mmCIF file of C-alpha atoms in Angstrom:
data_model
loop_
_atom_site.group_PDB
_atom_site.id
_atom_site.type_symbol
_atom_site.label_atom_id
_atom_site.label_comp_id
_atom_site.label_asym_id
_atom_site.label_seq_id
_atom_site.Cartn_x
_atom_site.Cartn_y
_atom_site.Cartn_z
ATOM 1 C CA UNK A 310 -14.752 -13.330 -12.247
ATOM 2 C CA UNK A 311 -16.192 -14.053 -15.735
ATOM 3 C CA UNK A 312 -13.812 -12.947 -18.610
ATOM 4 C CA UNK A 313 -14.329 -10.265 -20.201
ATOM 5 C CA UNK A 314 -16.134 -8.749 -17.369
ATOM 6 C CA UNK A 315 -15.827 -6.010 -14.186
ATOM 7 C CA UNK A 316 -15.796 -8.357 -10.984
ATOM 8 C CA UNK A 317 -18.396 -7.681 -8.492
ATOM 9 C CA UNK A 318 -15.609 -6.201 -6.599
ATOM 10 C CA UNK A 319 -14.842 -3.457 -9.134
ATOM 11 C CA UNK A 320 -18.487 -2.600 -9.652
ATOM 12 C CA UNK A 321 -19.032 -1.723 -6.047
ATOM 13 C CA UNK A 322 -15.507 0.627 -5.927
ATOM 14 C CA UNK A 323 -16.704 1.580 -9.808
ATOM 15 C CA UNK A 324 -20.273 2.783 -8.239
ATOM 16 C CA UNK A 325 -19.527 3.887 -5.091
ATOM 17 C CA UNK A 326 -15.874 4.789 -4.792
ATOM 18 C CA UNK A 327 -15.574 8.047 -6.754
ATOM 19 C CA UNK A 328 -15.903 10.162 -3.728
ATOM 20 C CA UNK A 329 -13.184 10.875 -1.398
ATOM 21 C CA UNK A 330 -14.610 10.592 1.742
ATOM 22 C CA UNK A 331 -17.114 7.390 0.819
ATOM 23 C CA UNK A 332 -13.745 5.535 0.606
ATOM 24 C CA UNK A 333 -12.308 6.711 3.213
ATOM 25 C CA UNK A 334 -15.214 5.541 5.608
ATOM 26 C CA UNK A 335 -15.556 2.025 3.941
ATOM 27 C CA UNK A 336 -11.810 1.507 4.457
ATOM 28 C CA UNK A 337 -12.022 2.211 7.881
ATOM 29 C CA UNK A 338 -14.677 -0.912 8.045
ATOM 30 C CA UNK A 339 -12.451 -2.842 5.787
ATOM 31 C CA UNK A 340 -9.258 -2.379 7.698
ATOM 32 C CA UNK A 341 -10.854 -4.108 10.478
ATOM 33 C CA UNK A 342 -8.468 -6.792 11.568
ATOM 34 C CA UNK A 343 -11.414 -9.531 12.841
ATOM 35 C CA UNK A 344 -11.687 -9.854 8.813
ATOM 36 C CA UNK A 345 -8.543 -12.125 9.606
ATOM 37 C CA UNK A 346 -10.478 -14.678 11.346
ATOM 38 C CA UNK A 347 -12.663 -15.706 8.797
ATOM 39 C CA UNK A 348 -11.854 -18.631 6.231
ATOM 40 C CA UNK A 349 -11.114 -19.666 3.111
ATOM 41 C CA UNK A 350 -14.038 -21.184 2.954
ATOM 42 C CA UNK A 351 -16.092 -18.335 4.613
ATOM 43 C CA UNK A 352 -14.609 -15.938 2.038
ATOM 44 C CA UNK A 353 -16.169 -18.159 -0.742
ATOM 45 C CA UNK A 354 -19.211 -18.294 0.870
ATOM 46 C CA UNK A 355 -19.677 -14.372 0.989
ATOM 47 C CA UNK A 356 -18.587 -14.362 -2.836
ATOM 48 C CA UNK A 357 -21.700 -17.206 -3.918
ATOM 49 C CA UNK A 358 -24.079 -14.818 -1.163
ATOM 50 C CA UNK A 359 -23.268 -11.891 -3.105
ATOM 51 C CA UNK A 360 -23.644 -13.062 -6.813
ATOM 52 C CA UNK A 361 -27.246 -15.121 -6.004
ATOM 53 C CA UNK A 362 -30.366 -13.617 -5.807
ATOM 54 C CA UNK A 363 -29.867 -12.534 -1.872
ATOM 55 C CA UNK A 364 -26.916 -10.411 -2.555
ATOM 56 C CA UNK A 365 -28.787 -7.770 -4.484
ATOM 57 C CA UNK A 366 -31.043 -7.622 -0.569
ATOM 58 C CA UNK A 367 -29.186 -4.621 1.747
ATOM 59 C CA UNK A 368 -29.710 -6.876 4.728
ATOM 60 C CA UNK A 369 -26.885 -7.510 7.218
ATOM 61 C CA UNK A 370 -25.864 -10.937 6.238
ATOM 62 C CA UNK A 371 -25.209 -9.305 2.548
ATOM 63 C CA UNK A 372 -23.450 -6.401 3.987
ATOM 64 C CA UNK A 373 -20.850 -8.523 6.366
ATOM 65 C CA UNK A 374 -20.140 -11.077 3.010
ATOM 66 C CA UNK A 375 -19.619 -7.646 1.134
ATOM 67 C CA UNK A 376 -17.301 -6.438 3.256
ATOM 68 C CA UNK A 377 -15.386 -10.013 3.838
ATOM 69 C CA UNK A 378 -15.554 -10.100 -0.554
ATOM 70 C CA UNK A 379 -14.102 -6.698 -0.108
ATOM 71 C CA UNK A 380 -11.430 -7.124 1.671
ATOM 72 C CA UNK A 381 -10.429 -10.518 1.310
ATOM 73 C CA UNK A 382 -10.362 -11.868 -2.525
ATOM 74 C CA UNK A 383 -8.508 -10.462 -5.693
ATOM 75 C CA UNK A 384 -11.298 -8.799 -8.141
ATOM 76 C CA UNK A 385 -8.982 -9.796 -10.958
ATOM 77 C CA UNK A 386 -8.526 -13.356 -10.251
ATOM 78 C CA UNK A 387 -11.403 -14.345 -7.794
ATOM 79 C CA UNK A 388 -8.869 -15.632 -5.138
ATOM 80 C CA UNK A 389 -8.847 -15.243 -1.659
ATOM 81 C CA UNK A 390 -5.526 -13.384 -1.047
ATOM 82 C CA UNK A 391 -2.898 -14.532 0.961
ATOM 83 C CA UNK A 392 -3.554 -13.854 5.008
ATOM 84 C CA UNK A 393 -0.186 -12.051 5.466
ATOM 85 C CA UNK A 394 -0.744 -9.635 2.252
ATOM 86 C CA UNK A 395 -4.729 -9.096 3.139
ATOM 87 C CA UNK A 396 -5.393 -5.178 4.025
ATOM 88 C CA UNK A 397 -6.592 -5.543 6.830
ATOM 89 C CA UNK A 398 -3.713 -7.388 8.083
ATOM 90 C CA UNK A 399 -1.275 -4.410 6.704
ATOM 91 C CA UNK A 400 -1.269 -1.872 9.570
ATOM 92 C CA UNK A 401 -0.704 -5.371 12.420
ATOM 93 C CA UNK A 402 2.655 -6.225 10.943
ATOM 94 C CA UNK A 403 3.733 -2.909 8.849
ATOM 95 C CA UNK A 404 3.449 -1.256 11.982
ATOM 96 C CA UNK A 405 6.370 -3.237 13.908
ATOM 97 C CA UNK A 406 8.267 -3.696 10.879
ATOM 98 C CA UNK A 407 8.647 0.381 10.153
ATOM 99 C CA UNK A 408 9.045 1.049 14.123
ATOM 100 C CA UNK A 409 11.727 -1.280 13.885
ATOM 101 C CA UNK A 410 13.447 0.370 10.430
ATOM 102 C CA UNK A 411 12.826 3.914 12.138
ATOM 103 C CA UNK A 412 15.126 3.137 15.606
ATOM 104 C CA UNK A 413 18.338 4.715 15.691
ATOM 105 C CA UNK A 414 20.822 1.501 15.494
ATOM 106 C CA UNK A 415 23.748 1.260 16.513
ATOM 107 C CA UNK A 416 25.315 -0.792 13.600
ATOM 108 C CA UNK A 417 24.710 -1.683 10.328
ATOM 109 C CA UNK A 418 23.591 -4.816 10.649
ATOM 110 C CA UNK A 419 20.771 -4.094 12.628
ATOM 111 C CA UNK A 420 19.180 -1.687 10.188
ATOM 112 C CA UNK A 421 19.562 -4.203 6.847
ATOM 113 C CA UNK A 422 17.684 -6.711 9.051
ATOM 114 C CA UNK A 423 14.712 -4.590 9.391
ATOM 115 C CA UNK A 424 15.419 -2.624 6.138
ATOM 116 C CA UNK A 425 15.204 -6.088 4.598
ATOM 117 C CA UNK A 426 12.215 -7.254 6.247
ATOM 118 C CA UNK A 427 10.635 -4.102 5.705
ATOM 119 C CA UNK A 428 11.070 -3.835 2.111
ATOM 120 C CA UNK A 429 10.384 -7.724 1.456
ATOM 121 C CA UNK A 430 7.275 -7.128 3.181
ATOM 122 C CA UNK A 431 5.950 -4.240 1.118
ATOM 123 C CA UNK A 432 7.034 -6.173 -1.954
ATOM 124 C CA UNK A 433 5.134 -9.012 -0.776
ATOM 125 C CA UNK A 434 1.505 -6.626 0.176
ATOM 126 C CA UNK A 435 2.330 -5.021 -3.153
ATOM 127 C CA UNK A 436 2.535 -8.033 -5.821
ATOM 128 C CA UNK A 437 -0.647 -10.065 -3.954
ATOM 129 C CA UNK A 438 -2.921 -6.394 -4.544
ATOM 130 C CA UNK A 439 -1.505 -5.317 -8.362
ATOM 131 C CA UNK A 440 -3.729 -5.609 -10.755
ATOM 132 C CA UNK A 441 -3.281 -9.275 -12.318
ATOM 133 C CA UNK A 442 -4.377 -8.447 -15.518
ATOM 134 C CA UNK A 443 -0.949 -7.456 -16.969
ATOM 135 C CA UNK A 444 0.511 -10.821 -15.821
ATOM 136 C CA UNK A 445 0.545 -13.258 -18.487
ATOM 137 C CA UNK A 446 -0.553 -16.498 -16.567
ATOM 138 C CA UNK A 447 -0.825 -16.601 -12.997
ATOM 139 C CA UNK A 448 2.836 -17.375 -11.684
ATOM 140 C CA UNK A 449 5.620 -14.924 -11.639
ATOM 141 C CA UNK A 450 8.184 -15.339 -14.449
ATOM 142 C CA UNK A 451 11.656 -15.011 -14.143
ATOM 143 C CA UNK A 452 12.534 -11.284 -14.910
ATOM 144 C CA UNK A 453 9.929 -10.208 -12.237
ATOM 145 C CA UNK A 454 11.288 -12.252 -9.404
ATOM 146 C CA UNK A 455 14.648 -11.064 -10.314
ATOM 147 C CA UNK A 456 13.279 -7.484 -10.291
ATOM 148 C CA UNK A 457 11.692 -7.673 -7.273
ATOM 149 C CA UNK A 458 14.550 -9.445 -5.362
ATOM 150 C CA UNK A 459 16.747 -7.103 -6.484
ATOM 151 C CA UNK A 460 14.332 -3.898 -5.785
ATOM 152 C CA UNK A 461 14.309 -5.390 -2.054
ATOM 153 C CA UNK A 462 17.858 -5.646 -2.019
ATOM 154 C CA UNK A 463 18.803 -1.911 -3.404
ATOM 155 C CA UNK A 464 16.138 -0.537 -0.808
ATOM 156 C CA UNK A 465 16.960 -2.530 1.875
ATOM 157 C CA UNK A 466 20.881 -1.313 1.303
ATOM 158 C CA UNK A 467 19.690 2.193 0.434
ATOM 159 C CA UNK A 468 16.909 2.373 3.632
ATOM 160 C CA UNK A 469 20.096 2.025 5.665
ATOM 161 C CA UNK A 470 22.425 4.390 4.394
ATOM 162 C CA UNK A 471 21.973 7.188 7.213
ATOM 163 C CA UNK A 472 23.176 4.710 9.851
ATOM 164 C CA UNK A 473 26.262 3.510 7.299
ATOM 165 C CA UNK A 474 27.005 7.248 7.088
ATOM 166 C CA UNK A 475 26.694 7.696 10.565
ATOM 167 C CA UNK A 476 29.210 5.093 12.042
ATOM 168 C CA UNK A 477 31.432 4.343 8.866
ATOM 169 C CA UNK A 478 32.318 8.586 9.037
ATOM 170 C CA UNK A 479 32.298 8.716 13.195
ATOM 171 C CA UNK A 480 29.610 11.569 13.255
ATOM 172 C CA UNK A 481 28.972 13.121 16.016
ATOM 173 C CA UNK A 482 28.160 16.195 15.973
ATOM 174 C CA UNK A 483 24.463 16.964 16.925
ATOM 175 C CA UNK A 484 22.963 18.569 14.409
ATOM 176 C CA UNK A 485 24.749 16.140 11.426
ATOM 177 C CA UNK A 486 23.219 13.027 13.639
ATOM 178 C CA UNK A 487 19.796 15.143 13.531
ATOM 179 C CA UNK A 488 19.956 15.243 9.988
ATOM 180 C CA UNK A 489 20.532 11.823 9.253
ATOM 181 C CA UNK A 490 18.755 10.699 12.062
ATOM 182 C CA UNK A 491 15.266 12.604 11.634
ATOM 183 C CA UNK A 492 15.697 14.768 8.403
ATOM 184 C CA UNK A 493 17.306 12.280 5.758
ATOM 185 C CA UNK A 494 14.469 9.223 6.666
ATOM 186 C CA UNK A 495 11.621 10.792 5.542
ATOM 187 C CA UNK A 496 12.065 11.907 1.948
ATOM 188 C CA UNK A 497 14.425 8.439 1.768
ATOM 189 C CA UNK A 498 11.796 6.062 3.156
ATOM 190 C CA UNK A 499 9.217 7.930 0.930
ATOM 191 C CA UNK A 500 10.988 7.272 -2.535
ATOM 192 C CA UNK A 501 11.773 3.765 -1.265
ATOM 193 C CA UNK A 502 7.886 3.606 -0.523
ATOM 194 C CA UNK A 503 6.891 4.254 -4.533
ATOM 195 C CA UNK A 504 9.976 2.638 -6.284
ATOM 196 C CA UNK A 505 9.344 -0.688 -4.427
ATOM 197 C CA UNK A 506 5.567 -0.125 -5.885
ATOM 198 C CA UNK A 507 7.111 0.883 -9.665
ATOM 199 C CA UNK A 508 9.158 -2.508 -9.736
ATOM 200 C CA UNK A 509 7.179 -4.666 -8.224
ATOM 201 C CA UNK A 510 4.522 -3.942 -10.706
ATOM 202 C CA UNK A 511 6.514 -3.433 -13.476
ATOM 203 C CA UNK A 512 4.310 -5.345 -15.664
ATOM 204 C CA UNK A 513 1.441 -3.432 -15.385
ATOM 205 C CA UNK A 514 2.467 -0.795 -17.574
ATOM 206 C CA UNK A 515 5.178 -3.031 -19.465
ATOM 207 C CA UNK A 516 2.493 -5.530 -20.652
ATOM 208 C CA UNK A 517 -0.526 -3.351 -20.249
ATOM 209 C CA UNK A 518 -3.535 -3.843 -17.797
ATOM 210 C CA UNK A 519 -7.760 -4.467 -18.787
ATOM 211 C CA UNK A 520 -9.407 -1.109 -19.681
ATOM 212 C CA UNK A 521 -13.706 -1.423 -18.576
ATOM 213 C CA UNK A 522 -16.464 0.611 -20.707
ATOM 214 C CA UNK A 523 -19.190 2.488 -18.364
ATOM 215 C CA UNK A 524 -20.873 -1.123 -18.793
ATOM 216 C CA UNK A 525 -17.971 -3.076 -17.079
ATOM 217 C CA UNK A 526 -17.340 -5.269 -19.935
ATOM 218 C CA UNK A 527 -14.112 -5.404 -21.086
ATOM 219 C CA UNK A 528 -12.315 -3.114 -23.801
ATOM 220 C CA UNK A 529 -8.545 -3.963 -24.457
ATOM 221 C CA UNK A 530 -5.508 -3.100 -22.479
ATOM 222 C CA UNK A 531 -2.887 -0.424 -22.477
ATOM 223 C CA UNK A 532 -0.018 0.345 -20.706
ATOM 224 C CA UNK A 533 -0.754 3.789 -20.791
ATOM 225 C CA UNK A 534 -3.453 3.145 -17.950
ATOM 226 C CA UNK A 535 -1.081 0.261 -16.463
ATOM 227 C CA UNK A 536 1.434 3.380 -15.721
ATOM 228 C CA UNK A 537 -1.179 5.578 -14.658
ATOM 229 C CA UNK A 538 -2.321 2.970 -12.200
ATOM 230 C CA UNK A 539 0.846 2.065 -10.623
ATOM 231 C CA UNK A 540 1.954 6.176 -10.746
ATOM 232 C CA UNK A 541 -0.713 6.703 -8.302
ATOM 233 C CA UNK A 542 -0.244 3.966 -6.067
ATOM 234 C CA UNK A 543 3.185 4.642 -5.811
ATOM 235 C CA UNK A 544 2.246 8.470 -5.027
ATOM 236 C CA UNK A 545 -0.020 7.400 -2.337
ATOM 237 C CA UNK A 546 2.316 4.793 -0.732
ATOM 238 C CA UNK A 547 5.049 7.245 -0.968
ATOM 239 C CA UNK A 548 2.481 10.018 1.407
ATOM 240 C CA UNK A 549 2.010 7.158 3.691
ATOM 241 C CA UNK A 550 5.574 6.228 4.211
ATOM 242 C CA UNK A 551 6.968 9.664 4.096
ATOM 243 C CA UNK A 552 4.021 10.892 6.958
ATOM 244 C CA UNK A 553 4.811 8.304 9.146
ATOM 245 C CA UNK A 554 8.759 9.339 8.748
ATOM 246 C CA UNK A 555 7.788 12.841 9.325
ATOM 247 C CA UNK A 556 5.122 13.471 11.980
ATOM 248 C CA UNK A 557 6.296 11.461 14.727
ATOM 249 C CA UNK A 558 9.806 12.987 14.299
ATOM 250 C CA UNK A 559 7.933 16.526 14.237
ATOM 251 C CA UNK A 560 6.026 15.402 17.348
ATOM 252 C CA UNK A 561 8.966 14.435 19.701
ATOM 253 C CA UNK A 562 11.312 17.742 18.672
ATOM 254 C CA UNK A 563 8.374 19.672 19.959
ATOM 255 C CA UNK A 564 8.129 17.550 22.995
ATOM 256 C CA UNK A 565 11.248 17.244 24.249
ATOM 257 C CA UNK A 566 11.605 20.456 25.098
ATOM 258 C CA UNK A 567 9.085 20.456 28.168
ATOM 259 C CA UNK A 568 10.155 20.139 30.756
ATOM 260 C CA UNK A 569 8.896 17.052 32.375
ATOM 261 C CA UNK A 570 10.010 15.217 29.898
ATOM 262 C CA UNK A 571 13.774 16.450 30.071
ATOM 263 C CA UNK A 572 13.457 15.134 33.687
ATOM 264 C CA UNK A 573 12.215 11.662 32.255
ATOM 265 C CA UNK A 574 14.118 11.480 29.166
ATOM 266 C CA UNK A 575 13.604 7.697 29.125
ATOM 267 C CA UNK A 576 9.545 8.191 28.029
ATOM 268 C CA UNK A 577 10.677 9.529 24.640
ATOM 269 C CA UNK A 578 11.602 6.460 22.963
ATOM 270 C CA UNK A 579 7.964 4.850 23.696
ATOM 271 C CA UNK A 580 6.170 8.018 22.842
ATOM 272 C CA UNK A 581 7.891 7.898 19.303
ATOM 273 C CA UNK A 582 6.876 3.990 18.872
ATOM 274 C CA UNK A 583 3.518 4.464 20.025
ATOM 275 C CA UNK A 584 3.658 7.772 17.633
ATOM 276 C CA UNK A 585 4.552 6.196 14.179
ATOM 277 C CA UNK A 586 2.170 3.546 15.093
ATOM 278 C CA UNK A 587 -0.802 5.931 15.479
ATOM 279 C CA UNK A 588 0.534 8.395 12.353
ATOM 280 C CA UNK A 589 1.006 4.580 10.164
ATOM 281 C CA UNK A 590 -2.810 3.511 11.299
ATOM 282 C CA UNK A 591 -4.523 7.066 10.760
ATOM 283 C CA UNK A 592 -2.588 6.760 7.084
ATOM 284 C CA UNK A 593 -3.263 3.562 5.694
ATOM 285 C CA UNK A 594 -7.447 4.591 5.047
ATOM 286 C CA UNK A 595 -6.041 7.688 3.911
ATOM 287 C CA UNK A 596 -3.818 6.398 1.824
ATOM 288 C CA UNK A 597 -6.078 3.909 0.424
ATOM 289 C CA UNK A 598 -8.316 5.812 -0.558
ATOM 290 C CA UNK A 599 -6.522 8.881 -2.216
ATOM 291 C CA UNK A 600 -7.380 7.734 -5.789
ATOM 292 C CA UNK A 601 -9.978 5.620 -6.609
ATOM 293 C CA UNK A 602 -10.024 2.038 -6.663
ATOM 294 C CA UNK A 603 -11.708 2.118 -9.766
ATOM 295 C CA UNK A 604 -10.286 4.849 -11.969
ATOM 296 C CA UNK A 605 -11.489 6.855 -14.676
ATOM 297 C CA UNK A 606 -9.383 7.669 -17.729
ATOM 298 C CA UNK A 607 -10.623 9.625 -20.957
ATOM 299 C CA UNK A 608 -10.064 8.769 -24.439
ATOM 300 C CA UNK A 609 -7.683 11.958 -24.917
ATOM 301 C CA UNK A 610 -5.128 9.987 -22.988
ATOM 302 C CA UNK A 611 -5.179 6.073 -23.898
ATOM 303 C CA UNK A 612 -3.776 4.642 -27.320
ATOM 304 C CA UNK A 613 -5.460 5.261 -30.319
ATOM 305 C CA UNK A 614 -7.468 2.213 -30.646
ATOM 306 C CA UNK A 615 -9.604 3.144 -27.557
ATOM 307 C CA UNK A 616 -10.890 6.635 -29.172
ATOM 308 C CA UNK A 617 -14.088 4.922 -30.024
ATOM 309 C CA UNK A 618 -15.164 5.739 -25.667
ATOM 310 C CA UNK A 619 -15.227 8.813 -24.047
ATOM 311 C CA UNK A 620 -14.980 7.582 -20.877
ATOM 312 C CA UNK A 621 -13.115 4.384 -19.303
ATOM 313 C CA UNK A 622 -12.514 2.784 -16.183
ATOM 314 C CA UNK A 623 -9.360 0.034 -14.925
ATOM 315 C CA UNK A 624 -8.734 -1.406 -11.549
ATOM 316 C CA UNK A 625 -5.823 0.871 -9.823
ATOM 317 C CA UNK A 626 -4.455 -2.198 -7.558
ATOM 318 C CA UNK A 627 -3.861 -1.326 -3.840
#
């Protein structure tokens, strides 16, 4: 994007991203996984269509280069982002990763495998979507690799306590392995969820992240809005986390007391996998689109050289 400017990006979530449900529709389109197949070079393509002449047209071409733009490239740096760490590619390898984390193992090594993969994952999806304005130049520096190694670490240690606890102390009785097993995870995996966000983006309220006017054009930074901005997308990655923990959990206790399946016991374990996969995809739109891409903040609440606005917007980060 041009400095000192909103990227096209940020103008369309600034215009028509206020609304709760207008998000959550055009994240459903953006989630789409086919996104994956398109280019590098594609991407860039759909990024020159929408800033010439054409792109202001609501024809189809514009409209499928929107939604690649969208989807596919950093509105603070221009770049295409990294295939892995893309949205729409989120919910196709999230989804065995936190299956994986949520299986009662037997051991502990088991569970820091997938706790680790897990949480290096996240860390990964959450750095490539922060908002880049707070870092410095575009590579990492030290401290924040450090941080963020050693965030994946603690939660990848922490993610597995209820199976240390379980074999190190012998537990058996049913309703201790119930609680560790179903009640523990979820308010566990949802903290995990937001301080993975809080460190990983450490920098954005640290150093301070690009505050718009209502005419896109940049105003100054503050870290006031760079804590606001990670707060909420810690909130919101701690609901989806913390509802894929629950429901599925919720769903087979209520289950497994039919009948037919207490003559096929055996069907429960793929009826929770195919569960948390379900609760994870219904989530991540949801999730996504709790707060607003764009944000508005008001003058009351930003450092005191900013009083001359009423009314300001940053980028939240995903």
């Amino acid at each position: 994007r041009m400095p000192g400017y909103m990227d096209s990006n940020l103008e369309y979530w600034k215009s028509e991203g206020q609304s709760f449900l207008r998000r959550l529709s055009r994240w459903v389109d953006l989630l789409d996984p086919l996104s994956l197949l398109a280019s590098d070079a594609e991407i860039k393509n759909a990024r020159l269509l929408l800033e010439s002449k054409e792109g202001s047209s609501p024809n189809t071409k514009v409209k499928d280069a929107l939604k690649l733009s969208l989807s596919s490239v950093h509105p603070d740096t221009g770049s295409v982002i990294p295939l892995l760490f893309r949205p729409p590619a989120f919910l196709p390898i999230a989804a065995p990763l936190v299956i994986a984390t949520m299986l009662p193992h037997r051991g502990i090594k088991p569970a820091l495998f997938w706790q680790f993969l897990c949480q290096s994952y996240s860390a990964g999806f959450n750095y490539a979507n922060r908002n880049a304005t707070a870092s410095k130049n575009d590579k990492m520096s030290l401290k924040q690799l450090l941080l963020i190694v050693g965030s994946v670490s603690y939660s990848a240690c922490a993610g597995a306590v209820p199976q240390f606890m379980m074999k190190h102390y012998g537990l058996r009785n049913q309703a201790v392995q119930t609680f560790f097993r179903t009640v523990l995870p979820v308010p566990l995996f949802a903290f995990l969820g937001a301080f993975n966000v809080m460190i990983v983006r450490g920098e954005e309220f640290e150093n301070g992240i690009e505050v718009f006017d209502a005419n896109g054009n940049v105003v100054g930074v503050s870290q006031k809005v760079g804590l606001k901005a990670v707060g909420e997308t810690a909130v919101s990655r701690a609901l989806l986390i913390g509802t894929t923990a629950a429901v599925p959990n919720l769903l087979i206790s209520f289950i497994q007391r039919r009948r037919f399946i207490q003559r096929s016991p055996l069907v429960l374990a793929p009826l929770r996998h195919i569960a948390t996969a379900f609760v994870l995809g219904l989530m991540i739109p949801v999730s996504f689109s709790l707060f607003p891409h764009v944000g508005k903040v008001q003058k009351a609440n930003l450092e005191e050289e900013f009083q001359t606005d009423t009314q300001l917007y940053y980028h939240r980060g995903l």
